[in-house]
Amino acid sequence: MKPINVGLLGIGTVGGGTYTVLKRNAEEITRRAGRPIRIVTVADKNLALARQVTGGEVELTDDAFSVVTDPGIDIVVELIGGYGVAKELVLKAIENGKHVVTANKALLAVHGNEIFAAAQKKGVMVAFEAAVAGGIPIIKALREGLTANRIEWLAGIINGTTNFILSEMRDKGLPFAEVLKEAQALGYAEADPTFDVEGVDAAHKATIMSAIAFGIPMQFDKAYIEGISKLDSVDIGYAEQLGYRIKLLGIARRRENGVELRVHPTLIPEKRLIANVEGAMNAVLVQGDAVGATLYYGKGAGAEPTASAVIADLVDVTRLHTSDPEHRVPHLAFQPDQVRDVPVLPIEEVVTSYYLRMRVEDKPGVLADITRILADSSISIEALIQKEAAEGEAHTDIIMLTHQTAEKNANAAIARIEALPVVQGKVVKLRMETL
Ligand code: HSE
């Protein structure tokens, strides 16, 4: 059996995991793939690290371009990350007729349309299971397992760092900034945690899932993104009193006139399975018209969980690389000429329910004034708590859950509430999904 030759770009956490798992499970993987999958070259700027991980068993180079142009390489595994040199390397690999396996969600969400078009033209595969939710085979599920379905919506906890932070904020009642420091000390959050905590990483992943769920191009620039850095642990506590958990969700929903694509902290009923996904774990809930709801759960990051997804792609590519490109699973699940340019709706057009917290004067008629504004806007109240004013305090908190309404309608009502002289400061608004 002639081995298939792999060039590995980047031997950090995921690259190291890929090397280790591929070696440890070589026999079983070969039995599945039909031929050995052999890493022949590793490219990394840190040659000492590459030598340490590989034990010097393979060729090492600090010049990744020499790998993507090497005629002896069949598959390039890109684990460098980011949109810079990784994009050049992936396009160069495709140009040189190599199949590509990548874990790079940022690259695909932002430049995926260009990359898939290039791959299509060249008849090569670009596989990206590891780009979304690490070890969970969600791309396989969406692209193949659920192919009979009209997918209606999906919602995922697709960033482990923020889920860890939210779990800790709820468990310990601590503020965001304090838990972030703990997450950094434990190695969950990066030194610059912006992409994680501001929801950008989750939006990259939601963008990729929306494309393969609905057969639309990648439209990351149209995604609505709100992270958790401004979330107050007070709201996590109030949500809990009302029977809800707050999770950072990536949501893609089909609507008549477009799709919703959004990432934001979201109240979810605590009885839902996904509301109980804690710590750094990931989960994705997908609603198909035939199958109903299906839930996928597992580790969304880490060396071997992510390697599991990278190697699954390597096996897929190994099995299919001699097949006629026309008969392979299309990159974005739908045949390339069937990808439809459906618009992503602006956040003002999104329809959802809301959690509203406002600080008000504790005197007669205040609640009546607020509920009148909501009634005028046809916003129905689902639940309400009014806290007793603390000793010596003239103000108190009112917390309301509303039924569904368009975001622009909710915003207009909130502006009117904030203008009431009895309301102090801004109304805190969080979105809520019953899933
Ligand atoms: N930084 C991501 C997370 C893992 O915290 O889930 C890689 O996608």
GROMACS .gro file of C-alpha atoms and ligand atoms in nm:
model
  443
    1MET     CA    1   0.000   0.000   0.000
    2LYS     CA    2   0.159   0.323  -0.113
    3PRO     CA    3   0.133   0.583   0.166
    4ILE     CA    4  -0.029   0.919   0.109
    5ASN     CA    5   0.219   1.195   0.187
    6VAL     CA    6   0.132   1.482   0.416
    7GLY     CA    7   0.309   1.812   0.475
    8LEU     CA    8   0.227   1.958   0.815
    9LEU     CA    9   0.245   2.336   0.850
   10GLY     CA   10   0.269   2.431   1.216
   11ILE     CA   11   0.353   2.196   1.501
   12GLY     CA   12   0.206   2.387   1.794
   13THR     CA   13  -0.071   2.245   2.012
   14VAL     CA   14  -0.292   2.102   1.734
   15GLY     CA   15   0.000   2.009   1.506
   16GLY     CA   16   0.169   1.825   1.791
   17GLY     CA   17  -0.158   1.645   1.874
   18THR     CA   18  -0.203   1.548   1.510
   19TYR     CA   19   0.147   1.407   1.489
   20THR     CA   20   0.105   1.209   1.812
   21VAL     CA   21  -0.242   1.064   1.738
   22LEU     CA   22  -0.154   0.976   1.380
   23LYS     CA   23   0.149   0.785   1.506
   24ARG     CA   24  -0.027   0.620   1.801
   25ASN     CA   25  -0.328   0.501   1.599
   26ALA     CA   26  -0.143   0.442   1.271
   27GLU     CA   27  -0.256   0.083   1.232
   28GLU     CA   28  -0.628   0.148   1.285
   29ILE     CA   29  -0.618   0.464   1.075
   30THR     CA   30  -0.454   0.273   0.789
   31ARG     CA   31  -0.720   0.000   0.813
   32ARG     CA   32  -0.984   0.270   0.779
   33ALA     CA   33  -0.818   0.485   0.515
   34GLY     CA   34  -0.703   0.196   0.297
   35ARG     CA   35  -0.343   0.312   0.294
   36PRO     CA   36  -0.096   0.464   0.539
   37ILE     CA   37  -0.114   0.840   0.602
   38ARG     CA   38   0.243   0.954   0.648
   39ILE     CA   39   0.363   1.294   0.761
   40VAL     CA   40   0.678   1.337   0.555
   41THR     CA   41   0.761   1.703   0.626
   42VAL     CA   42   0.689   1.939   0.911
   43ALA     CA   43   0.732   2.313   0.864
   44ASP     CA   44   0.760   2.538   1.165
   45LYS     CA   45   0.955   2.851   1.249
   46ASN     CA   46   1.050   2.679   1.575
   47LEU     CA   47   1.267   2.395   1.449
   48ALA     CA   48   1.373   2.295   1.799
   49LEU     CA   49   1.008   2.238   1.892
   50ALA     CA   50   0.948   2.048   1.568
   51ARG     CA   51   1.248   1.826   1.645
   52GLN     CA   52   1.127   1.767   1.999
   53VAL     CA   53   0.773   1.665   1.893
   54THR     CA   54   0.877   1.448   1.599
   55GLY     CA   55   1.195   1.304   1.749
   56GLY     CA   56   1.358   1.402   1.418
   57GLU     CA   57   1.173   1.115   1.243
   58VAL     CA   58   1.057   1.333   0.952
   59GLU     CA   59   1.200   1.607   0.738
   60LEU     CA   60   1.189   1.947   0.912
   61THR     CA   61   1.198   2.291   0.757
   62ASP     CA   62   1.131   2.648   0.858
   63ASP     CA   63   1.019   2.728   0.503
   64ALA     CA   64   0.650   2.638   0.469
   65PHE     CA   65   0.648   2.748   0.102
   66SER     CA   66   0.890   2.467   0.019
   67VAL     CA   67   0.627   2.222   0.147
   68VAL     CA   68   0.329   2.358  -0.047
   69THR     CA   69   0.529   2.343  -0.372
   70ASP     CA   70   0.691   2.003  -0.304
   71PRO     CA   71   0.577   1.756  -0.576
   72GLY     CA   72   0.610   1.470  -0.327
   73ILE     CA   73   0.336   1.606  -0.098
   74ASP     CA   74  -0.027   1.502  -0.159
   75ILE     CA   75  -0.202   1.679   0.130
   76VAL     CA   76  -0.106   2.000   0.310
   77VAL     CA   77  -0.230   2.037   0.667
   78GLU     CA   78  -0.243   2.406   0.758
   79LEU     CA   79  -0.230   2.463   1.134
   80ILE     CA   80  -0.065   2.804   1.138
   81GLY     CA   81  -0.384   3.005   1.187
   82GLY     CA   82  -0.475   3.365   1.104
   83TYR     CA   83  -0.541   3.532   0.771
   84GLY     CA   84  -0.185   3.632   0.679
   85VAL     CA   85   0.072   3.382   0.556
   86ALA     CA   86  -0.178   3.098   0.608
   87LYS     CA   87  -0.389   3.234   0.322
   88GLU     CA   88  -0.090   3.258   0.089
   89LEU     CA   89   0.017   2.904   0.178
   90VAL     CA   90  -0.330   2.754   0.131
   91LEU     CA   91  -0.376   2.924  -0.208
   92LYS     CA   92  -0.026   2.819  -0.314
   93ALA     CA   93  -0.094   2.459  -0.207
   94ILE     CA   94  -0.417   2.458  -0.411
   95GLU     CA   95  -0.240   2.611  -0.710
   96ASN     CA   96   0.011   2.326  -0.685
   97GLY     CA   97  -0.271   2.068  -0.690
   98LYS     CA   98  -0.252   1.972  -0.322
   99HIS     CA   99  -0.552   1.888  -0.111
  100VAL     CA  100  -0.571   2.102   0.202
  101VAL     CA  101  -0.684   2.018   0.555
  102THR     CA  102  -0.715   2.318   0.781
  103ALA     CA  103  -0.835   2.410   1.131
  104ASN     CA  104  -0.831   2.778   1.039
  105LYS     CA  105  -1.181   2.916   1.101
  106ALA     CA  106  -1.073   3.279   1.069
  107LEU     CA  107  -0.926   3.215   0.726
  108LEU     CA  108  -1.232   3.026   0.598
  109ALA     CA  109  -1.491   3.264   0.744
  110VAL     CA  110  -1.318   3.566   0.589
  111HIS     CA  111  -1.158   3.426   0.271
  112GLY     CA  112  -1.345   3.096   0.229
  113ASN     CA  113  -1.532   3.201  -0.086
  114GLU     CA  114  -1.205   3.272  -0.267
  115ILE     CA  115  -1.036   2.959  -0.131
  116PHE     CA  116  -1.321   2.723  -0.222
  117ALA     CA  117  -1.351   2.875  -0.570
  118ALA     CA  118  -0.979   2.816  -0.626
  119ALA     CA  119  -1.006   2.459  -0.495
  120GLN     CA  120  -1.308   2.391  -0.715
  121LYS     CA  121  -1.123   2.514  -1.021
  122LYS     CA  122  -0.823   2.298  -0.945
  123GLY     CA  123  -1.030   1.989  -0.849
  124VAL     CA  124  -0.880   1.959  -0.501
  125MET     CA  125  -1.043   1.919  -0.161
  126VAL     CA  126  -1.027   2.170   0.124
  127ALA     CA  127  -1.141   1.994   0.441
  128PHE     CA  128  -1.208   2.184   0.762
  129GLU     CA  129  -1.372   1.968   1.029
  130ALA     CA  130  -1.133   2.104   1.292
  131ALA     CA  131  -1.229   2.464   1.218
  132VAL     CA  132  -1.560   2.443   1.407
  133ALA     CA  133  -1.607   2.304   1.758
  134GLY     CA  134  -1.274   2.116   1.765
  135GLY     CA  135  -1.334   1.744   1.808
  136ILE     CA  136  -1.712   1.750   1.750
  137PRO     CA  137  -1.783   1.619   1.398
  138ILE     CA  138  -2.031   1.898   1.329
  139ILE     CA  139  -1.916   1.968   0.973
  140LYS     CA  140  -1.963   1.602   0.884
  141ALA     CA  141  -2.306   1.606   1.048
  142LEU     CA  142  -2.422   1.921   0.871
  143ARG     CA  143  -2.273   1.837   0.532
  144GLU     CA  144  -2.358   1.468   0.517
  145GLY     CA  145  -2.555   1.327   0.809
  146LEU     CA  146  -2.834   1.585   0.785
  147THR     CA  147  -2.832   1.614   0.407
  148ALA     CA  148  -3.199   1.510   0.376
  149ASN     CA  149  -3.311   1.806   0.585
  150ARG     CA  150  -3.403   2.162   0.524
  151ILE     CA  151  -3.204   2.303   0.813
  152GLU     CA  152  -3.412   2.562   0.992
  153TRP     CA  153  -3.167   2.691   1.249
  154LEU     CA  154  -2.862   2.605   1.449
  155ALA     CA  155  -2.730   2.742   1.775
  156GLY     CA  156  -2.397   2.659   1.930
  157ILE     CA  157  -2.172   2.711   2.226
  158ILE     CA  158  -1.869   2.721   2.002
  159ASN     CA  159  -1.613   2.901   2.212
  160GLY     CA  160  -1.480   2.714   2.512
  161THR     CA  161  -1.301   3.010   2.669
  162THR     CA  162  -1.616   3.217   2.703
  163ASN     CA  163  -1.821   2.919   2.818
  164PHE     CA  164  -1.564   2.855   3.089
  165ILE     CA  165  -1.580   3.221   3.194
  166LEU     CA  166  -1.962   3.226   3.201
  167SER     CA  167  -1.972   2.901   3.402
  168GLU     CA  168  -1.732   3.044   3.657
  169MET     CA  169  -1.919   3.377   3.677
  170ARG     CA  170  -2.239   3.186   3.752
  171ASP     CA  171  -2.088   2.935   3.996
  172LYS     CA  172  -1.886   3.184   4.194
  173GLY     CA  173  -2.077   3.507   4.134
  174LEU     CA  174  -1.753   3.672   4.024
  175PRO     CA  175  -1.720   3.961   3.777
  176PHE     CA  176  -1.602   3.904   3.420
  177ALA     CA  177  -1.259   4.066   3.464
  178GLU     CA  178  -1.166   3.847   3.758
  179VAL     CA  179  -1.269   3.522   3.589
  180LEU     CA  180  -1.086   3.624   3.271
  181LYS     CA  181  -0.763   3.644   3.472
  182GLU     CA  182  -0.830   3.294   3.610
  183ALA     CA  183  -0.900   3.165   3.256
  184GLN     CA  184  -0.570   3.313   3.138
  185ALA     CA  185  -0.381   3.159   3.430
  186LEU     CA  186  -0.532   2.818   3.348
  187GLY     CA  187  -0.428   2.857   2.984
  188TYR     CA  188  -0.786   2.870   2.846
  189ALA     CA  189  -0.776   3.230   2.730
  190GLU     CA  190  -0.500   3.374   2.516
  191ALA     CA  191  -0.280   3.659   2.644
  192ASP     CA  192  -0.486   3.870   2.399
  193PRO     CA  193  -0.828   3.719   2.455
  194THR     CA  194  -1.015   3.966   2.230
  195PHE     CA  195  -1.122   3.717   1.960
  196ASP     CA  196  -1.263   3.482   2.221
  197VAL     CA  197  -1.431   3.721   2.465
  198GLU     CA  198  -1.565   3.963   2.203
  199GLY     CA  199  -1.733   3.680   2.012
  200VAL     CA  200  -1.519   3.701   1.696
  201ASP     CA  201  -1.399   3.339   1.717
  202ALA     CA  202  -1.759   3.219   1.765
  203ALA     CA  203  -1.870   3.436   1.471
  204HIS     CA  204  -1.605   3.277   1.247
  205LYS     CA  205  -1.743   2.933   1.336
  206ALA     CA  206  -2.109   3.038   1.307
  207THR     CA  207  -2.034   3.186   0.962
  208ILE     CA  208  -1.887   2.856   0.842
  209MET     CA  209  -2.182   2.657   0.979
  210SER     CA  210  -2.436   2.897   0.824
  211ALA     CA  211  -2.277   2.849   0.482
  212ILE     CA  212  -2.299   2.471   0.488
  213ALA     CA  213  -2.637   2.463   0.662
  214PHE     CA  214  -2.813   2.692   0.413
  215GLY     CA  215  -2.602   2.672   0.098
  216ILE     CA  216  -2.497   3.037   0.112
  217PRO     CA  217  -2.154   3.202   0.075
  218MET     CA  218  -1.942   3.291   0.378
  219GLN     CA  219  -2.067   3.631   0.497
  220PHE     CA  220  -1.862   3.695   0.810
  221ASP     CA  221  -1.865   4.071   0.749
  222LYS     CA  222  -2.246   4.069   0.786
  223ALA     CA  223  -2.254   3.876   1.114
  224TYR     CA  224  -2.374   4.059   1.425
  225ILE     CA  225  -2.115   4.009   1.699
  226GLU     CA  226  -2.145   4.089   2.068
  227GLY     CA  227  -1.915   3.927   2.323
  228ILE     CA  228  -1.932   3.878   2.698
  229SER     CA  229  -1.691   4.146   2.825
  230LYS     CA  230  -1.975   4.381   2.918
  231LEU     CA  231  -2.191   4.114   3.078
  232ASP     CA  232  -2.266   4.187   3.442
  233SER     CA  233  -2.280   3.889   3.681
  234VAL     CA  234  -2.592   4.053   3.831
  235ASP     CA  235  -2.775   3.956   3.510
  236ILE     CA  236  -2.650   3.598   3.531
  237GLY     CA  237  -2.803   3.586   3.883
  238TYR     CA  238  -3.136   3.738   3.778
  239ALA     CA  239  -3.155   3.506   3.476
  240GLU     CA  240  -3.104   3.213   3.710
  241GLN     CA  241  -3.388   3.332   3.936
  242LEU     CA  242  -3.610   3.331   3.627
  243GLY     CA  243  -3.503   2.977   3.527
  244TYR     CA  244  -3.249   3.069   3.258
  245ARG     CA  245  -2.875   3.032   3.194
  246ILE     CA  246  -2.673   3.283   2.993
  247LYS     CA  247  -2.453   3.134   2.719
  248LEU     CA  248  -2.258   3.293   2.436
  249LEU     CA  249  -2.441   3.144   2.138
  250GLY     CA  250  -2.359   3.148   1.770
  251ILE     CA  251  -2.696   3.143   1.595
  252ALA     CA  252  -2.785   3.096   1.229
  253ARG     CA  253  -3.153   3.095   1.143
  254ARG     CA  254  -3.333   3.074   0.812
  255ARG     CA  255  -3.597   3.342   0.767
  256GLU     CA  256  -3.827   3.414   0.475
  257ASN     CA  257  -3.631   3.718   0.355
  258GLY     CA  258  -3.279   3.616   0.453
  259VAL     CA  259  -3.080   3.452   0.730
  260GLU     CA  260  -2.998   3.563   1.080
  261LEU     CA  261  -2.630   3.526   1.167
  262ARG     CA  262  -2.546   3.646   1.513
  263VAL     CA  263  -2.329   3.588   1.819
  264HIS     CA  264  -2.430   3.731   2.156
  265PRO     CA  265  -2.489   3.636   2.519
  266THR     CA  266  -2.823   3.458   2.521
  267LEU     CA  267  -3.068   3.348   2.790
  268ILE     CA  268  -3.167   2.982   2.743
  269PRO     CA  269  -3.420   2.792   2.958
  270GLU     CA  270  -3.216   2.598   3.214
  271LYS     CA  271  -3.400   2.275   3.134
  272ARG     CA  272  -3.252   2.261   2.784
  273LEU     CA  273  -2.958   2.021   2.754
  274ILE     CA  274  -2.746   2.289   2.587
  275ALA     CA  275  -2.800   2.523   2.884
  276ASN     CA  276  -2.615   2.267   3.097
  277VAL     CA  277  -2.300   2.259   2.886
  278GLU     CA  278  -2.044   2.387   3.134
  279GLY     CA  279  -1.677   2.477   3.148
  280ALA     CA  280  -1.475   2.477   2.828
  281MET     CA  281  -1.704   2.226   2.651
  282ASN     CA  282  -1.877   2.301   2.321
  283ALA     CA  283  -2.220   2.197   2.190
  284VAL     CA  284  -2.420   2.264   1.875
  285LEU     CA  285  -2.795   2.222   1.842
  286VAL     CA  286  -2.929   2.182   1.488
  287GLN     CA  287  -3.296   2.189   1.391
  288GLY     CA  288  -3.378   2.003   1.069
  289ASP     CA  289  -3.729   1.980   0.930
  290ALA     CA  290  -3.722   1.599   0.908
  291VAL     CA  291  -3.503   1.494   1.199
  292GLY     CA  292  -3.610   1.764   1.445
  293ALA     CA  293  -3.349   1.881   1.694
  294THR     CA  294  -3.010   1.706   1.717
  295LEU     CA  295  -2.740   1.800   1.967
  296TYR     CA  296  -2.366   1.753   1.929
  297TYR     CA  297  -2.143   1.784   2.237
  298GLY     CA  298  -1.772   1.754   2.306
  299LYS     CA  299  -1.437   1.923   2.342
  300GLY     CA  300  -1.405   2.225   2.119
  301ALA     CA  301  -1.032   2.277   2.162
  302GLY     CA  302  -0.714   2.110   2.279
  303ALA     CA  303  -0.440   1.908   2.115
  304GLU     CA  304  -0.594   1.564   2.070
  305PRO     CA  305  -0.964   1.659   2.038
  306THR     CA  306  -0.876   1.894   1.751
  307ALA     CA  307  -0.631   1.638   1.608
  308SER     CA  308  -0.921   1.393   1.601
  309ALA     CA  309  -1.099   1.624   1.354
  310VAL     CA  310  -0.785   1.695   1.149
  311ILE     CA  311  -0.716   1.323   1.109
  312ALA     CA  312  -1.079   1.249   1.019
  313ASP     CA  313  -1.032   1.493   0.731
  314LEU     CA  314  -0.702   1.329   0.636
  315VAL     CA  315  -0.879   0.992   0.616
  316ASP     CA  316  -1.162   1.142   0.408
  317VAL     CA  317  -0.919   1.301   0.165
  318THR     CA  318  -0.714   0.981   0.144
  319ARG     CA  319  -1.024   0.779   0.056
  320LEU     CA  320  -1.149   1.028  -0.201
  321HIS     CA  321  -0.844   1.183  -0.359
  322THR     CA  322  -0.849   0.953  -0.663
  323SER     CA  323  -1.224   1.001  -0.713
  324ASP     CA  324  -1.370   1.225  -0.978
  325PRO     CA  325  -1.403   1.574  -0.820
  326GLU     CA  326  -1.764   1.589  -0.944
  327HIS     CA  327  -1.854   1.299  -0.718
  328ARG     CA  328  -1.707   1.428  -0.396
  329VAL     CA  329  -1.907   1.595  -0.119
  330PRO     CA  330  -1.915   1.964  -0.219
  331HIS     CA  331  -1.705   2.193   0.001
  332LEU     CA  332  -2.008   2.388   0.121
  333ALA     CA  333  -2.245   2.087   0.119
  334PHE     CA  334  -2.444   2.225  -0.179
  335GLN     CA  335  -2.326   2.193  -0.540
  336PRO     CA  336  -2.117   2.503  -0.619
  337ASP     CA  337  -2.367   2.630  -0.880
  338GLN     CA  338  -2.646   2.591  -0.623
  339VAL     CA  339  -2.495   2.820  -0.359
  340ARG     CA  340  -2.748   3.106  -0.327
  341ASP     CA  341  -2.670   3.462  -0.242
  342VAL     CA  342  -2.921   3.490   0.043
  343PRO     CA  343  -2.864   3.808   0.245
  344VAL     CA  344  -2.775   3.811   0.613
  345LEU     CA  345  -3.038   4.024   0.786
  346PRO     CA  346  -2.926   4.329   0.984
  347ILE     CA  347  -2.964   4.289   1.360
  348GLU     CA  348  -3.258   4.536   1.362
  349GLU     CA  349  -3.458   4.279   1.158
  350VAL     CA  350  -3.383   3.989   1.393
  351VAL     CA  351  -3.688   3.857   1.576
  352THR     CA  352  -3.629   3.725   1.926
  353SER     CA  353  -3.731   3.761   2.291
  354TYR     CA  354  -3.560   3.988   2.542
  355TYR     CA  355  -3.443   4.014   2.899
  356LEU     CA  356  -3.462   4.376   3.015
  357ARG     CA  357  -3.320   4.513   3.340
  358MET     CA  358  -3.386   4.870   3.443
  359ARG     CA  359  -3.314   5.076   3.751
  360VAL     CA  360  -3.623   5.273   3.851
  361GLU     CA  361  -3.754   5.499   4.123
  362ASP     CA  362  -3.949   5.301   4.379
  363LYS     CA  363  -4.280   5.488   4.367
  364PRO     CA  364  -4.640   5.434   4.248
  365GLY     CA  365  -4.711   5.426   3.874
  366VAL     CA  366  -4.358   5.344   3.755
  367LEU     CA  367  -4.436   4.989   3.652
  368ALA     CA  368  -4.759   5.108   3.484
  369ASP     CA  369  -4.563   5.366   3.278
  370ILE     CA  370  -4.317   5.101   3.162
  371THR     CA  371  -4.573   4.835   3.079
  372ARG     CA  372  -4.779   5.095   2.888
  373ILE     CA  373  -4.481   5.166   2.659
  374LEU     CA  374  -4.436   4.794   2.598
  375ALA     CA  375  -4.809   4.751   2.531
  376ASP     CA  376  -4.804   5.046   2.286
  377SER     CA  377  -4.523   4.866   2.101
  378SER     CA  378  -4.716   4.534   2.102
  379ILE     CA  379  -4.448   4.375   2.318
  380SER     CA  380  -4.593   4.114   2.547
  381ILE     CA  381  -4.435   4.050   2.888
  382GLU     CA  382  -4.362   3.687   2.973
  383ALA     CA  383  -4.222   3.724   3.327
  384LEU     CA  384  -4.129   4.001   3.563
  385ILE     CA  385  -3.944   4.048   3.890
  386GLN     CA  386  -3.934   4.367   4.091
  387LYS     CA  387  -3.678   4.367   4.368
  388GLU     CA  388  -3.754   4.528   4.700
  389ALA     CA  389  -3.555   4.852   4.728
  390ALA     CA  390  -3.255   4.812   4.956
  391GLU     CA  391  -3.272   4.990   5.292
  392GLY     CA  392  -3.231   5.365   5.241
  393GLU     CA  393  -3.235   5.332   4.858
  394ALA     CA  394  -3.486   5.527   4.645
  395HIS     CA  395  -3.423   5.304   4.340
  396THR     CA  396  -3.473   4.939   4.265
  397ASP     CA  397  -3.433   4.690   3.978
  398ILE     CA  398  -3.713   4.569   3.752
  399ILE     CA  399  -3.636   4.268   3.537
  400MET     CA  400  -3.865   4.166   3.254
  401LEU     CA  401  -3.873   3.888   3.000
  402THR     CA  402  -4.063   3.968   2.682
  403HIS     CA  403  -4.220   3.758   2.411
  404GLN     CA  404  -4.076   3.776   2.060
  405THR     CA  405  -4.053   4.102   1.872
  406ALA     CA  406  -3.830   4.256   1.606
  407GLU     CA  407  -3.512   4.407   1.749
  408LYS     CA  408  -3.594   4.751   1.604
  409ASN     CA  409  -3.928   4.745   1.785
  410ALA     CA  410  -3.762   4.645   2.114
  411ASN     CA  411  -3.501   4.920   2.070
  412ALA     CA  412  -3.766   5.187   2.008
  413ALA     CA  413  -3.956   5.082   2.322
  414ILE     CA  414  -3.633   5.078   2.525
  415ALA     CA  415  -3.549   5.432   2.409
  416ARG     CA  416  -3.891   5.549   2.533
  417ILE     CA  417  -3.842   5.370   2.866
  418GLU     CA  418  -3.496   5.525   2.911
  419ALA     CA  419  -3.651   5.869   2.851
  420LEU     CA  420  -3.888   5.830   3.147
  421PRO     CA  421  -3.771   6.053   3.435
  422VAL     CA  422  -3.825   5.764   3.681
  423VAL     CA  423  -3.578   5.542   3.497
  424GLN     CA  424  -3.213   5.576   3.593
  425GLY     CA  425  -2.942   5.513   3.334
  426LYS     CA  426  -2.958   5.264   3.051
  427VAL     CA  427  -3.179   4.958   3.019
  428VAL     CA  428  -2.975   4.637   3.003
  429LYS     CA  429  -3.098   4.429   2.709
  430LEU     CA  430  -3.007   4.066   2.651
  431ARG     CA  431  -3.154   3.837   2.389
  432MET     CA  432  -3.334   3.518   2.480
  433GLU     CA  433  -3.397   3.199   2.280
  434THR     CA  434  -3.623   2.912   2.377
  435LEU     CA  435  -3.447   2.675   2.133
  436HSE     N1  436  -1.021   2.968   2.128
  436HSE     C1  437  -1.120   2.868   2.099
  436HSE     C2  438  -1.207   2.845   2.220
  436HSE     C3  439  -1.062   2.736   2.058
  436HSE     O1  440  -1.186   2.902   2.326
  436HSE     O2  441  -1.300   2.766   2.206
  436HSE     C4  442  -1.015   2.732   1.918
  436HSE     O3  443  -1.119   2.751   1.827
   0.00000   0.00000   0.00000
